[in-house]
Coordinates of C-alpha atoms in Angstrom, one line a residue:
Chain U
M24 CA 263.9 143.6 182.5
I25 CA 261.0 142.7 185.8
A26 CA 261.4 146.6 186.1
R27 CA 260.7 147.7 182.6
V28 CA 257.9 145.1 182.2
F29 CA 256.3 146.7 185.1
K30 CA 256.9 149.6 184.4
E31 CA 254.7 148.9 180.8
L32 CA 252.2 146.9 182.6
N33 CA 252.3 150.2 184.7
D34 CA 251.2 152.2 182.1
H35 CA 249.3 150.8 179.6
I36 CA 247.8 147.8 181.5
E37 CA 243.7 149.1 181.8
E38 CA 244.1 149.4 177.4
Y39 CA 245.6 146.0 176.9
L40 CA 242.9 144.5 179.1
M41 CA 240.3 146.9 177.0
G42 CA 241.5 146.9 173.9
A43 CA 241.6 142.5 173.9
L44 CA 238.0 143.0 175.2
L45 CA 237.1 145.2 172.7
I46 CA 238.7 143.3 169.8
M47 CA 236.9 140.2 171.9
L48 CA 233.7 141.4 172.0
T49 CA 233.9 142.5 168.6
S50 CA 234.7 138.9 166.6
V51 CA 232.4 137.6 168.8
M52 CA 229.5 139.7 167.8
L53 CA 230.1 139.0 164.1
L54 CA 230.7 135.5 164.7
Q55 CA 227.0 135.5 165.8
V56 CA 225.5 138.0 163.2
F57 CA 227.7 135.2 160.3
L58 CA 226.4 132.8 161.5
R59 CA 223.2 133.8 162.2
F60 CA 223.2 134.7 158.0
A61 CA 224.6 131.7 157.3
F62 CA 223.2 128.7 158.8
N63 CA 220.1 130.3 160.2
T64 CA 220.9 129.2 163.6
A65 CA 220.6 131.6 166.3
L66 CA 223.7 130.5 169.7
S67 CA 222.9 131.6 173.0
W68 CA 226.4 132.3 174.6
P69 CA 228.2 134.9 171.7
E70 CA 225.1 137.6 173.2
E71 CA 225.9 136.4 176.7
F72 CA 229.6 136.5 176.6
C73 CA 229.7 139.9 174.8
R74 CA 227.7 141.8 177.4
Y75 CA 230.2 140.2 179.9
C76 CA 233.1 141.2 178.1
F77 CA 232.1 144.2 178.4
V78 CA 230.7 144.3 182.0
Y79 CA 234.3 144.0 182.4
F80 CA 235.2 146.1 180.4
A81 CA 233.6 149.5 181.6
F82 CA 234.6 148.6 184.8
L83 CA 238.4 148.9 183.5
T84 CA 237.1 152.7 182.1
I85 CA 236.9 154.0 185.6
G86 CA 240.9 153.4 186.7
Y87 CA 242.1 154.2 182.9
C88 CA 239.8 157.7 183.3
V89 CA 241.2 158.3 187.2
K90 CA 244.7 158.1 185.5
N91 CA 244.3 160.1 182.3
D92 CA 241.9 162.7 184.5
S93 CA 239.2 161.8 181.3
M94 CA 235.7 162.1 183.7
L95 CA 233.3 164.7 183.1
K96 CA 232.9 167.8 184.7
L97 CA 231.6 171.3 185.2
D98 CA 235.1 171.9 186.7
L99 CA 233.7 175.7 187.9
I100 CA 235.6 175.5 190.6
R101 CA 239.2 176.0 189.0
N102 CA 237.8 178.2 186.7
L103 CA 236.4 180.7 188.7
L104 CA 238.4 180.8 192.0
P105 CA 242.1 181.7 192.5
K106 CA 244.6 179.7 191.6
K107 CA 245.8 178.1 194.7
I108 CA 242.2 177.8 197.0
G109 CA 241.0 176.1 193.4
D110 CA 244.4 174.2 193.8
I111 CA 243.7 172.8 197.6
I112 CA 239.2 172.4 196.4
Y113 CA 240.5 170.8 193.8
L114 CA 243.1 168.6 196.4
L115 CA 240.1 167.1 198.4
I116 CA 237.9 166.1 195.7
Q117 CA 241.2 164.2 194.4
L118 CA 240.4 163.0 198.3
C119 CA 237.1 162.2 198.2
C120 CA 237.1 160.1 194.9
F121 CA 239.9 158.0 196.3
A122 CA 238.3 157.5 199.6
F123 CA 235.4 157.0 197.5
F124 CA 236.6 154.0 195.3
T125 CA 238.5 152.5 198.8
Y126 CA 234.5 152.6 200.2
M127 CA 233.3 150.7 196.7
L128 CA 236.4 148.3 197.1
I129 CA 235.5 146.8 200.2
F130 CA 231.8 146.3 199.3
S131 CA 232.3 145.1 196.1
Y132 CA 234.6 142.6 197.7
S133 CA 231.3 141.3 200.1
L134 CA 229.2 141.7 196.9
V135 CA 231.3 139.0 195.4
T136 CA 231.1 136.7 197.9
M137 CA 227.6 137.1 198.6
V138 CA 226.8 136.2 194.9
K139 CA 229.3 133.6 195.9
N140 CA 227.2 131.7 198.2
T141 CA 224.6 131.3 195.8
S142 CA 226.3 129.8 193.4
R143 CA 224.0 130.6 191.0
T144 CA 225.3 130.7 187.4
S145 CA 224.5 131.9 184.1
P146 CA 221.9 130.8 181.7
A147 CA 224.0 130.4 178.4
M148 CA 227.6 129.5 179.5
G149 CA 226.5 128.0 182.6
I150 CA 229.3 129.9 184.4
Q151 CA 229.4 130.8 188.1
F152 CA 227.3 134.4 188.8
Y153 CA 230.9 135.7 191.1
Y154 CA 233.0 135.7 188.2
I155 CA 231.2 138.6 186.4
Y156 CA 230.9 139.7 189.9
I157 CA 235.0 140.4 190.5
S158 CA 234.7 142.4 187.8
T159 CA 233.7 145.1 190.6
I160 CA 236.4 144.2 193.0
I161 CA 239.0 144.4 189.4
G162 CA 237.7 147.7 189.0
F163 CA 237.8 149.7 191.8
T164 CA 241.2 148.0 192.9
L165 CA 242.9 150.0 189.4
A166 CA 241.0 152.7 190.5
V167 CA 242.5 152.9 194.2
V168 CA 245.8 152.7 193.3
R169 CA 245.2 155.0 189.7
S170 CA 244.0 157.8 191.8
L171 CA 246.1 157.3 194.3
Q172 CA 249.1 158.0 192.0
F173 CA 247.4 160.8 190.2
I174 CA 246.9 162.3 193.6
I175 CA 250.6 161.7 194.3
R176 CA 251.8 163.8 190.9
F177 CA 249.8 166.5 191.8
L178 CA 251.4 166.6 195.1
R179 CA 254.6 166.3 193.9
D180 CA 253.8 168.5 190.8
N181 CA 252.5 171.6 192.7
L182 CA 255.5 171.2 196.1
Y183 CA 258.3 170.6 192.7
K184 CA 256.7 173.8 191.2
G185 CA 256.1 175.9 194.9
S186 CA 259.2 175.1 195.7
R187 CA 261.2 177.2 193.4
G188 CA 258.7 179.9 193.8
E189 CA 256.6 179.4 191.0
T190 CA 252.3 179.9 190.5
I191 CA 250.9 176.4 191.4
S192 CA 249.0 175.8 188.5
Chain Z
M181 CA 214.7 162.0 200.4
T182 CA 214.2 162.7 196.8
V183 CA 215.1 166.2 197.2
T184 CA 218.6 165.5 199.3
I185 CA 219.6 163.0 197.2
L186 CA 219.7 165.3 194.6
I187 CA 221.3 168.4 196.5
V188 CA 224.2 166.0 196.8
F189 CA 224.1 165.1 193.3
I190 CA 224.2 169.0 192.4
L191 CA 226.3 170.0 194.8
C192 CA 229.0 167.6 194.6
M193 CA 228.9 168.0 190.5
A194 CA 228.8 172.2 191.2
L195 CA 231.9 171.2 193.5
S196 CA 234.1 170.6 190.3
F197 CA 233.6 166.5 191.2
P198 CA 233.6 164.4 188.1
I199 CA 229.8 164.8 186.9
A200 CA 229.7 159.6 187.4
I201 CA 231.2 160.4 191.3
A202 CA 229.0 162.8 192.1
M203 CA 226.0 160.6 190.8
A204 CA 227.0 157.4 192.6
L205 CA 227.6 159.9 195.7
G206 CA 223.7 161.0 195.4
A207 CA 223.1 157.6 195.5
L208 CA 224.5 156.8 198.3
V209 CA 222.9 159.2 200.3
P210 CA 219.4 157.2 201.8
Q211 CA 221.0 154.2 203.2
F212 CA 222.3 157.2 205.5
I213 CA 218.7 159.1 206.2
D214 CA 216.5 155.4 206.7
A215 CA 219.0 152.8 207.8
S216 CA 215.7 150.2 206.9
T217 CA 216.4 151.2 203.7
I218 CA 217.4 147.8 201.0
T219 CA 219.3 150.4 198.8
D220 CA 222.7 149.8 200.2
T221 CA 226.2 149.8 199.2
I222 CA 226.1 146.1 197.9
Y223 CA 222.5 146.8 195.7
I224 CA 224.1 150.1 194.1
I225 CA 227.4 148.0 192.7
R226 CA 224.7 145.0 191.7
T227 CA 222.6 147.8 190.6
M228 CA 226.0 149.0 188.2
V229 CA 226.4 145.8 187.2
V230 CA 223.2 144.9 186.4
G231 CA 222.6 147.9 183.7
L232 CA 226.0 147.1 182.2
D233 CA 224.5 143.6 181.6
S234 CA 222.3 144.4 178.0
T235 CA 223.0 143.6 175.1
P236 CA 221.6 147.5 173.7
I237 CA 224.7 148.7 175.1
L238 CA 227.1 146.7 173.4
A239 CA 226.2 149.3 170.1
I240 CA 227.9 152.0 171.8
P241 CA 231.4 150.8 171.9
L242 CA 231.3 149.4 168.5
F243 CA 229.5 152.0 166.6
I244 CA 232.6 154.5 168.3
L245 CA 235.0 151.7 166.4
S246 CA 233.8 151.5 164.3
G247 CA 233.4 155.6 163.9
A248 CA 237.4 156.3 164.8
L249 CA 237.6 153.7 161.8
M250 CA 235.9 155.6 159.1
S251 CA 237.5 158.9 160.1
R252 CA 240.9 157.2 160.3
G253 CA 240.5 156.2 156.2
G254 CA 239.3 159.6 155.3
I255 CA 235.7 158.4 154.2
S256 CA 234.6 162.1 155.1
Q257 CA 236.5 163.3 152.0
K258 CA 235.2 160.5 149.7
L259 CA 231.7 162.0 150.7
F260 CA 232.1 165.7 150.1
D261 CA 234.1 164.8 146.2
V262 CA 230.4 163.1 145.7
F263 CA 227.7 165.8 147.2
A264 CA 230.8 169.0 146.1
Y265 CA 229.9 167.5 142.8
I266 CA 226.1 167.4 142.6
S267 CA 226.0 171.0 144.3
G268 CA 228.6 172.3 140.8
T269 CA 228.9 175.8 141.2
R270 CA 225.7 177.0 142.6
T271 CA 225.1 179.6 144.6
A272 CA 226.1 178.5 148.5
G273 CA 226.9 174.5 146.9
L274 CA 230.1 174.2 148.7
P275 CA 228.6 175.1 152.7
C276 CA 225.5 173.4 150.9
A277 CA 227.8 170.1 150.4
V278 CA 229.2 170.3 154.0
I279 CA 226.0 170.1 155.4
V280 CA 224.7 167.3 153.9
T281 CA 228.1 165.6 154.5
C282 CA 227.5 165.8 157.8
L283 CA 223.4 164.6 156.9
F284 CA 225.3 161.3 155.6
Y285 CA 228.5 161.2 157.6
G286 CA 226.1 161.3 160.7
A287 CA 224.7 157.9 159.2
I288 CA 228.2 157.0 159.7
S289 CA 229.1 158.0 163.3
G290 CA 226.9 157.9 166.5
S291 CA 228.2 161.1 168.0
G292 CA 228.4 164.8 167.5
P293 CA 231.7 166.1 168.3
A294 CA 233.4 162.7 166.2
T295 CA 230.6 164.1 163.4
C296 CA 232.3 167.5 163.6
A297 CA 235.7 166.7 163.4
A298 CA 236.0 164.3 161.1
V299 CA 234.2 166.5 158.5
G300 CA 235.4 169.7 159.5
S301 CA 239.2 168.7 159.6
M302 CA 238.4 168.3 155.7
A303 CA 235.7 171.2 155.0
V304 CA 237.1 174.3 156.5
P305 CA 240.1 174.2 155.4
L306 CA 239.0 174.1 152.0
L307 CA 236.0 176.1 152.9
V308 CA 238.5 179.0 154.1
S309 CA 241.1 178.1 150.6
L310 CA 237.8 178.9 148.6
G311 CA 237.5 182.4 150.0
Y312 CA 234.9 181.6 152.7
D313 CA 235.1 183.1 156.1
T314 CA 237.0 181.0 158.2
A315 CA 234.3 181.7 161.1
F316 CA 231.2 181.1 159.1
S317 CA 233.1 177.6 158.3
A318 CA 234.3 176.5 161.6
A319 CA 230.3 177.5 162.6
M320 CA 229.1 175.4 160.1
V321 CA 230.7 172.5 161.4
T322 CA 230.3 173.0 165.1
V323 CA 226.5 173.4 164.0
A324 CA 226.0 170.6 161.8
G325 CA 228.3 168.2 163.4
G326 CA 225.5 167.2 165.7
L327 CA 223.2 166.2 163.2
G328 CA 225.6 163.2 164.2
L329 CA 223.3 162.2 167.1
I330 CA 220.5 162.8 165.4
I331 CA 220.5 160.6 162.3
P332 CA 221.3 157.3 163.3
P333 CA 223.1 155.5 164.3
S334 CA 223.1 157.7 167.4
I335 CA 224.7 157.1 171.1
S336 CA 222.3 159.3 172.4
F337 CA 219.3 157.6 172.2
I338 CA 221.2 154.3 172.9
N339 CA 221.4 155.9 175.9
Y340 CA 218.1 157.1 176.3
A341 CA 217.1 154.1 175.7
L342 CA 219.1 152.2 178.1
V343 CA 217.3 154.3 180.7
T344 CA 213.9 153.8 179.5
G345 CA 213.5 150.4 178.4
T346 CA 212.2 152.1 174.8
S347 CA 213.6 150.1 171.8
V348 CA 216.7 151.6 169.8
T349 CA 215.7 150.2 166.3
S350 CA 212.4 152.9 167.1
L351 CA 214.2 156.2 168.1
F352 CA 216.2 155.4 165.2
V353 CA 214.1 155.2 162.8
A354 CA 212.5 158.2 164.6
G355 CA 216.1 160.4 163.6
I356 CA 215.8 160.0 160.4
F357 CA 212.8 162.9 159.3
P358 CA 214.2 165.1 161.9
G359 CA 217.9 164.8 160.9
I360 CA 216.9 166.1 157.4
L361 CA 214.7 168.4 158.5
I362 CA 217.2 170.5 160.4
A363 CA 219.9 169.7 157.1
I364 CA 217.2 171.8 155.5
F365 CA 216.7 174.9 157.8
L366 CA 220.6 174.5 157.8
M367 CA 220.7 174.9 154.0
G368 CA 218.3 177.6 154.5
Y369 CA 220.6 180.0 156.3
A370 CA 223.7 179.0 154.7
Y371 CA 222.6 180.2 151.2
Y372 CA 221.0 183.7 152.8
Y373 CA 224.7 184.2 154.2
C374 CA 226.3 183.5 151.0
K375 CA 223.7 185.5 148.6
R376 CA 224.3 188.2 150.8
N377 CA 227.9 188.6 151.8
G378 CA 229.1 187.1 147.6
E379 CA 231.2 183.8 146.5
D380 CA 234.0 183.8 145.0
K381 CA 233.3 182.5 142.0
E382 CA 236.3 182.3 140.5
K383 CA 238.2 180.1 143.0
I384 CA 235.1 178.1 143.5
A385 CA 234.5 177.6 139.2
I386 CA 238.5 176.0 139.2
N387 CA 238.2 173.5 142.4
Y388 CA 234.9 172.5 140.8
K389 CA 236.8 172.1 137.4
K390 CA 239.1 170.0 138.8
L391 CA 236.5 167.1 140.1
R392 CA 234.8 167.5 136.4
E393 CA 238.4 166.7 135.4
R394 CA 237.7 163.1 137.6
G395 CA 234.0 162.7 136.0
I396 CA 230.9 161.8 137.5
L397 CA 232.2 157.9 137.1
G398 CA 235.9 158.7 138.2
V399 CA 234.1 160.7 141.7
L400 CA 231.3 158.1 142.3
R401 CA 233.9 154.7 142.2
D402 CA 236.1 156.5 144.8
G403 CA 232.5 157.9 146.5
F404 CA 230.5 154.4 146.3
W405 CA 232.1 152.9 149.7
A406 CA 231.9 155.4 151.5
L407 CA 227.8 156.0 149.8
L408 CA 227.1 152.2 150.5
C409 CA 228.3 152.8 154.1
P410 CA 224.9 154.7 155.5
V411 CA 222.9 152.5 152.9
I412 CA 223.9 149.2 155.1
I413 CA 223.6 150.4 158.5
L414 CA 220.1 152.7 157.4
G415 CA 218.9 149.6 155.6
S416 CA 219.9 147.0 158.5
I417 CA 218.2 149.0 161.1
Y418 CA 215.3 149.9 159.3
S419 CA 214.4 146.5 157.3
G420 CA 214.6 144.5 161.1
I421 CA 217.4 142.1 159.8
C422 CA 219.4 143.5 162.5
T423 CA 219.5 144.5 165.7
P424 CA 221.2 147.9 166.2
T425 CA 224.1 146.0 168.5
E426 CA 224.5 143.6 165.0
T427 CA 224.7 146.6 162.9
A428 CA 226.7 148.3 165.0
A429 CA 229.3 145.3 165.0
L430 CA 228.8 144.9 160.9
S431 CA 230.0 148.7 160.8
V432 CA 233.0 147.6 162.4
I433 CA 234.0 145.0 160.1
Y434 CA 232.8 147.0 157.1
A435 CA 234.9 150.0 158.3
L436 CA 238.2 148.4 158.5
L437 CA 237.6 146.4 155.1
V438 CA 236.9 149.9 153.5
S439 CA 239.4 151.6 155.0
V440 CA 242.3 148.8 154.9
I441 CA 241.4 147.3 151.5
A442 CA 239.4 149.3 149.2
Y443 CA 240.6 152.8 150.6
K444 CA 244.0 151.7 152.1
T445 CA 244.0 154.7 153.5
L446 CA 245.2 152.2 156.7
K447 CA 247.3 150.0 157.4
W448 CA 246.6 146.8 159.4
N449 CA 249.2 147.9 161.4
Q450 CA 248.2 150.9 162.5
V451 CA 244.3 149.5 164.0
W452 CA 245.8 148.9 167.6
S453 CA 246.1 152.5 167.8
V454 CA 242.1 152.8 166.0
V455 CA 241.1 150.4 168.9
L456 CA 243.3 152.5 171.7
E457 CA 241.3 155.9 170.2
A458 CA 237.9 154.4 170.8
I459 CA 238.8 153.2 174.2
K460 CA 239.8 156.9 174.4
A461 CA 236.3 158.2 173.2
V462 CA 234.1 155.7 175.3
A463 CA 235.7 155.0 178.4
P464 CA 234.7 158.6 180.2
L465 CA 230.7 157.5 179.2
C466 CA 230.9 153.4 180.6
V467 CA 232.0 155.3 183.4
L468 CA 228.5 157.6 183.5
I469 CA 226.6 154.8 182.2
A470 CA 227.1 152.9 185.4
M471 CA 226.9 155.3 188.0
A472 CA 223.5 157.2 186.3
T473 CA 222.2 153.3 186.2
A474 CA 222.7 153.3 190.3
L475 CA 221.1 157.1 190.4
G476 CA 218.3 156.3 188.4
R477 CA 217.3 153.4 190.3
I478 CA 217.6 155.0 193.4
L479 CA 215.9 158.2 192.0
T480 CA 213.4 155.4 190.8
L481 CA 212.4 153.9 194.2
A482 CA 212.1 157.3 196.3
N483 CA 209.5 157.8 194.1
A484 CA 211.2 160.5 192.0
P485 CA 209.4 160.2 188.6
Q486 CA 205.6 160.6 190.3
Q487 CA 206.4 163.0 192.7
L488 CA 207.6 165.0 189.3
A489 CA 204.7 164.1 187.3
T490 CA 202.7 165.1 189.9
F491 CA 204.5 168.6 190.8
V492 CA 204.2 169.2 186.8
E493 CA 200.8 168.4 186.2
S494 CA 199.4 170.7 189.4
T495 CA 201.6 173.9 188.3
M496 CA 201.7 172.6 184.1
Q497 CA 197.9 173.2 182.2
G498 CA 198.1 171.2 179.0
K499 CA 200.2 170.2 176.6
V500 CA 201.2 173.0 174.9
S501 CA 202.1 174.8 177.8
F502 CA 204.7 171.9 179.2
L503 CA 206.7 170.7 175.4
I504 CA 207.3 174.5 175.9
I505 CA 208.8 174.7 179.3
L506 CA 210.1 171.2 178.5
N507 CA 212.1 172.7 175.8
I508 CA 213.4 175.9 177.2
V509 CA 214.2 174.3 180.6
L510 CA 216.4 171.2 178.6
L511 CA 217.8 174.2 175.6
V512 CA 219.3 176.2 178.9
L513 CA 220.7 173.0 180.7
G514 CA 222.1 171.8 177.4
M515 CA 224.4 174.6 177.5
F516 CA 225.9 174.3 180.4
I517 CA 225.9 170.2 181.0
D518 CA 226.4 167.4 178.6
G519 CA 224.3 165.8 176.8
A520 CA 225.2 162.0 178.0
P521 CA 224.7 163.2 181.4
A522 CA 221.5 165.0 180.9
I523 CA 220.1 162.4 179.1
L524 CA 220.8 159.2 181.2
I525 CA 219.6 161.3 184.3
L526 CA 216.5 163.1 183.0
S527 CA 215.2 160.6 180.7
P528 CA 214.0 158.1 182.5
L529 CA 212.0 160.8 185.8
L530 CA 210.9 162.9 182.0
M531 CA 209.4 159.6 181.1
P532 CA 206.1 159.2 183.4
V533 CA 205.5 163.4 183.1
A534 CA 204.5 163.4 179.5
Q535 CA 202.7 160.2 179.5
V536 CA 200.5 162.1 182.1
Y537 CA 200.3 164.8 178.2
G538 CA 200.2 161.7 176.0
I539 CA 203.4 162.1 174.6
D540 CA 205.0 159.4 172.5
P541 CA 208.4 157.9 174.5
V542 CA 209.9 157.7 170.9
H543 CA 208.7 161.3 170.0
L544 CA 210.3 162.1 174.2
G545 CA 213.6 160.9 173.2
V546 CA 214.0 162.8 169.9
I547 CA 212.9 166.1 171.5
I548 CA 215.0 165.6 174.2
V549 CA 217.9 164.7 171.8
V550 CA 217.9 167.5 169.6
N551 CA 217.9 170.1 172.7
M552 CA 221.1 168.2 173.9
T553 CA 222.7 168.6 170.1
I554 CA 222.1 172.2 170.3
G555 CA 223.7 173.0 173.7
L556 CA 226.6 170.4 171.7
A557 CA 226.7 173.5 169.6
S558 CA 226.2 176.3 171.6
P559 CA 228.3 178.9 173.5
P560 CA 230.2 178.6 176.1
F561 CA 230.7 175.2 176.6
G562 CA 229.3 173.5 173.9
L563 CA 231.9 170.6 172.9
N564 CA 231.5 171.4 169.0
L565 CA 233.1 174.3 169.9
F566 CA 236.2 173.2 171.6
V567 CA 236.5 170.8 168.7
A568 CA 235.7 173.5 165.6
S569 CA 238.3 176.1 167.1
S570 CA 240.8 173.3 167.5
I571 CA 240.3 172.7 163.3
S572 CA 240.4 176.4 162.3
D573 CA 242.9 178.1 165.3
V574 CA 239.4 180.6 165.1
P575 CA 239.0 181.5 169.4
I576 CA 235.7 179.9 170.8
T577 CA 234.2 183.1 171.4
E578 CA 234.5 184.3 166.9
I579 CA 233.0 180.5 166.6
G580 CA 230.3 181.1 168.9
K581 CA 229.0 184.1 168.1
K582 CA 229.3 182.9 164.2
T583 CA 226.8 179.7 165.3
I584 CA 223.9 182.1 166.5
P585 CA 222.1 182.4 163.7
F586 CA 222.5 178.7 162.6
I587 CA 221.2 177.8 166.4
I588 CA 218.1 179.6 165.8
M589 CA 217.3 177.8 162.2
F590 CA 218.2 174.1 164.4
V591 CA 215.6 176.3 167.4
L592 CA 212.9 176.8 164.9
A593 CA 213.0 172.8 163.6
L594 CA 213.1 172.2 166.6
V595 CA 210.1 173.7 167.2
L596 CA 208.4 172.1 164.3
I597 CA 209.6 168.5 165.5
T598 CA 208.1 169.3 169.0
F599 CA 204.8 170.6 168.2
I600 CA 204.4 167.8 164.6
P601 CA 205.4 163.8 166.7
G602 CA 205.0 162.6 163.1
I603 CA 207.8 163.8 161.8
S604 CA 209.6 161.6 163.6
T605 CA 207.1 159.4 164.3
I606 CA 206.0 158.2 161.0
L607 CA 208.5 155.8 159.9
V608 CA 208.5 154.3 163.3
K609 CA 206.6 150.8 163.2

């Protein structure tokens, strides 16, 4: 049971969170429009709420894109160079990305601590500012995990194929 | 400093790093050169958050979500039926109807590839069954799909507005006439092509007869909700009743209601899968925007826009030569790089330069976006080519060849748009 839940989360956690955020964002924005038309009153919190939803949404997309390998790139190396060399460079780039995400994670932790000490609050909803900045920690943590998973999968696939004497793809 | 940042960025990009990561790595450069700089890593991460924390940016996921709903709802077919009815059996009637469908669908969708996919998957098989050349049909939707990015709403315009501080509403309004102009030019070539290569009049007449049997009222009734959508979106933006972000939220609920209740082409239990589809489309863009804001900020602090302005001013005499060079550079760049990263990085750099020559920021936005849209359809890497190729099963190289005359027409329209600012700015208040 726990294993199944864990697998489900591992496969889809970003999708669930992002989907929920996107639906929330849409609904609250609609509420705002509706209130403005119907009662001519513009609340200040819905817009702020939507913006913060999107900040979380956007930081979750990093892990999502790493997992699905869907970040935009030129991909010249693997098209121009021989497969084996291209693959090695590709692996090195993945390792660099992993190092980059780890580096960013460490500094986003410092950033959150720093913002927490200022104890500033948001203008409309009055929530502590560092709650918004926590999105960076969550985002980069997922990115680190996904990037590590990606590298392991890449190595496993290629070593397995390599051991059977097939060309590395 | 500027040069080092750009070298790191371009080098990483050429090494096939994800473009977003290459941007961030470029942004990290200054602190390693100059220890006293305020742009340390914490500052960069903070810039990402601040860049994402904006209201206009919310329109991007919302318009992509409504576009995904519309495409599942089969709205493009309803629009096409109306225009096919009007064009009847005239020469090049159906190809022109496809282009006009792209034009109207562009007022629903904010993305070029999405327009190409939605209209193309419906129109290409139909055109082929009526005797048109497959590669020609695919090439036509490849290029006409770009109208989705020029006719508002447009993700490209939102991206430009985000990094330059221009008003999204002004840009949206400015896109209307250029979009129509381009559509007319594309139809001009479609007419010439059909005149020269002939059409299968018999099959077209049979197809038209089927539409006639439904009657003008039947076709219009079916197309009513689809036709109303551009009216609502353009109307609320142009009249200023709603901000672009609010309009985007309205278009989501409208798309949902039309697809689920009016056309019944989407079931409630399928909505979640459409949400996931929208996430898939918007995710790469979000990462890119976050990192591009950071790099843009770092470049601005390094004084890059001013340096570029001084450099260009000293090397180029006059507005005309600047505009010509600008277009050529953008066209070539657009052939190799995706529109979004190019717009996000170049726009803030180009704006001060353009201001030196007295070019309106809104007009500059239209020029940049039209150039990048051409890149979307042009060989070798244009994303629309891949979309059209997967729809039509025609190899990319073959579609690419047939797109060339359409792209030439597009470039002719671009020349007019570049040198007659009024086409873009006349509606802007």
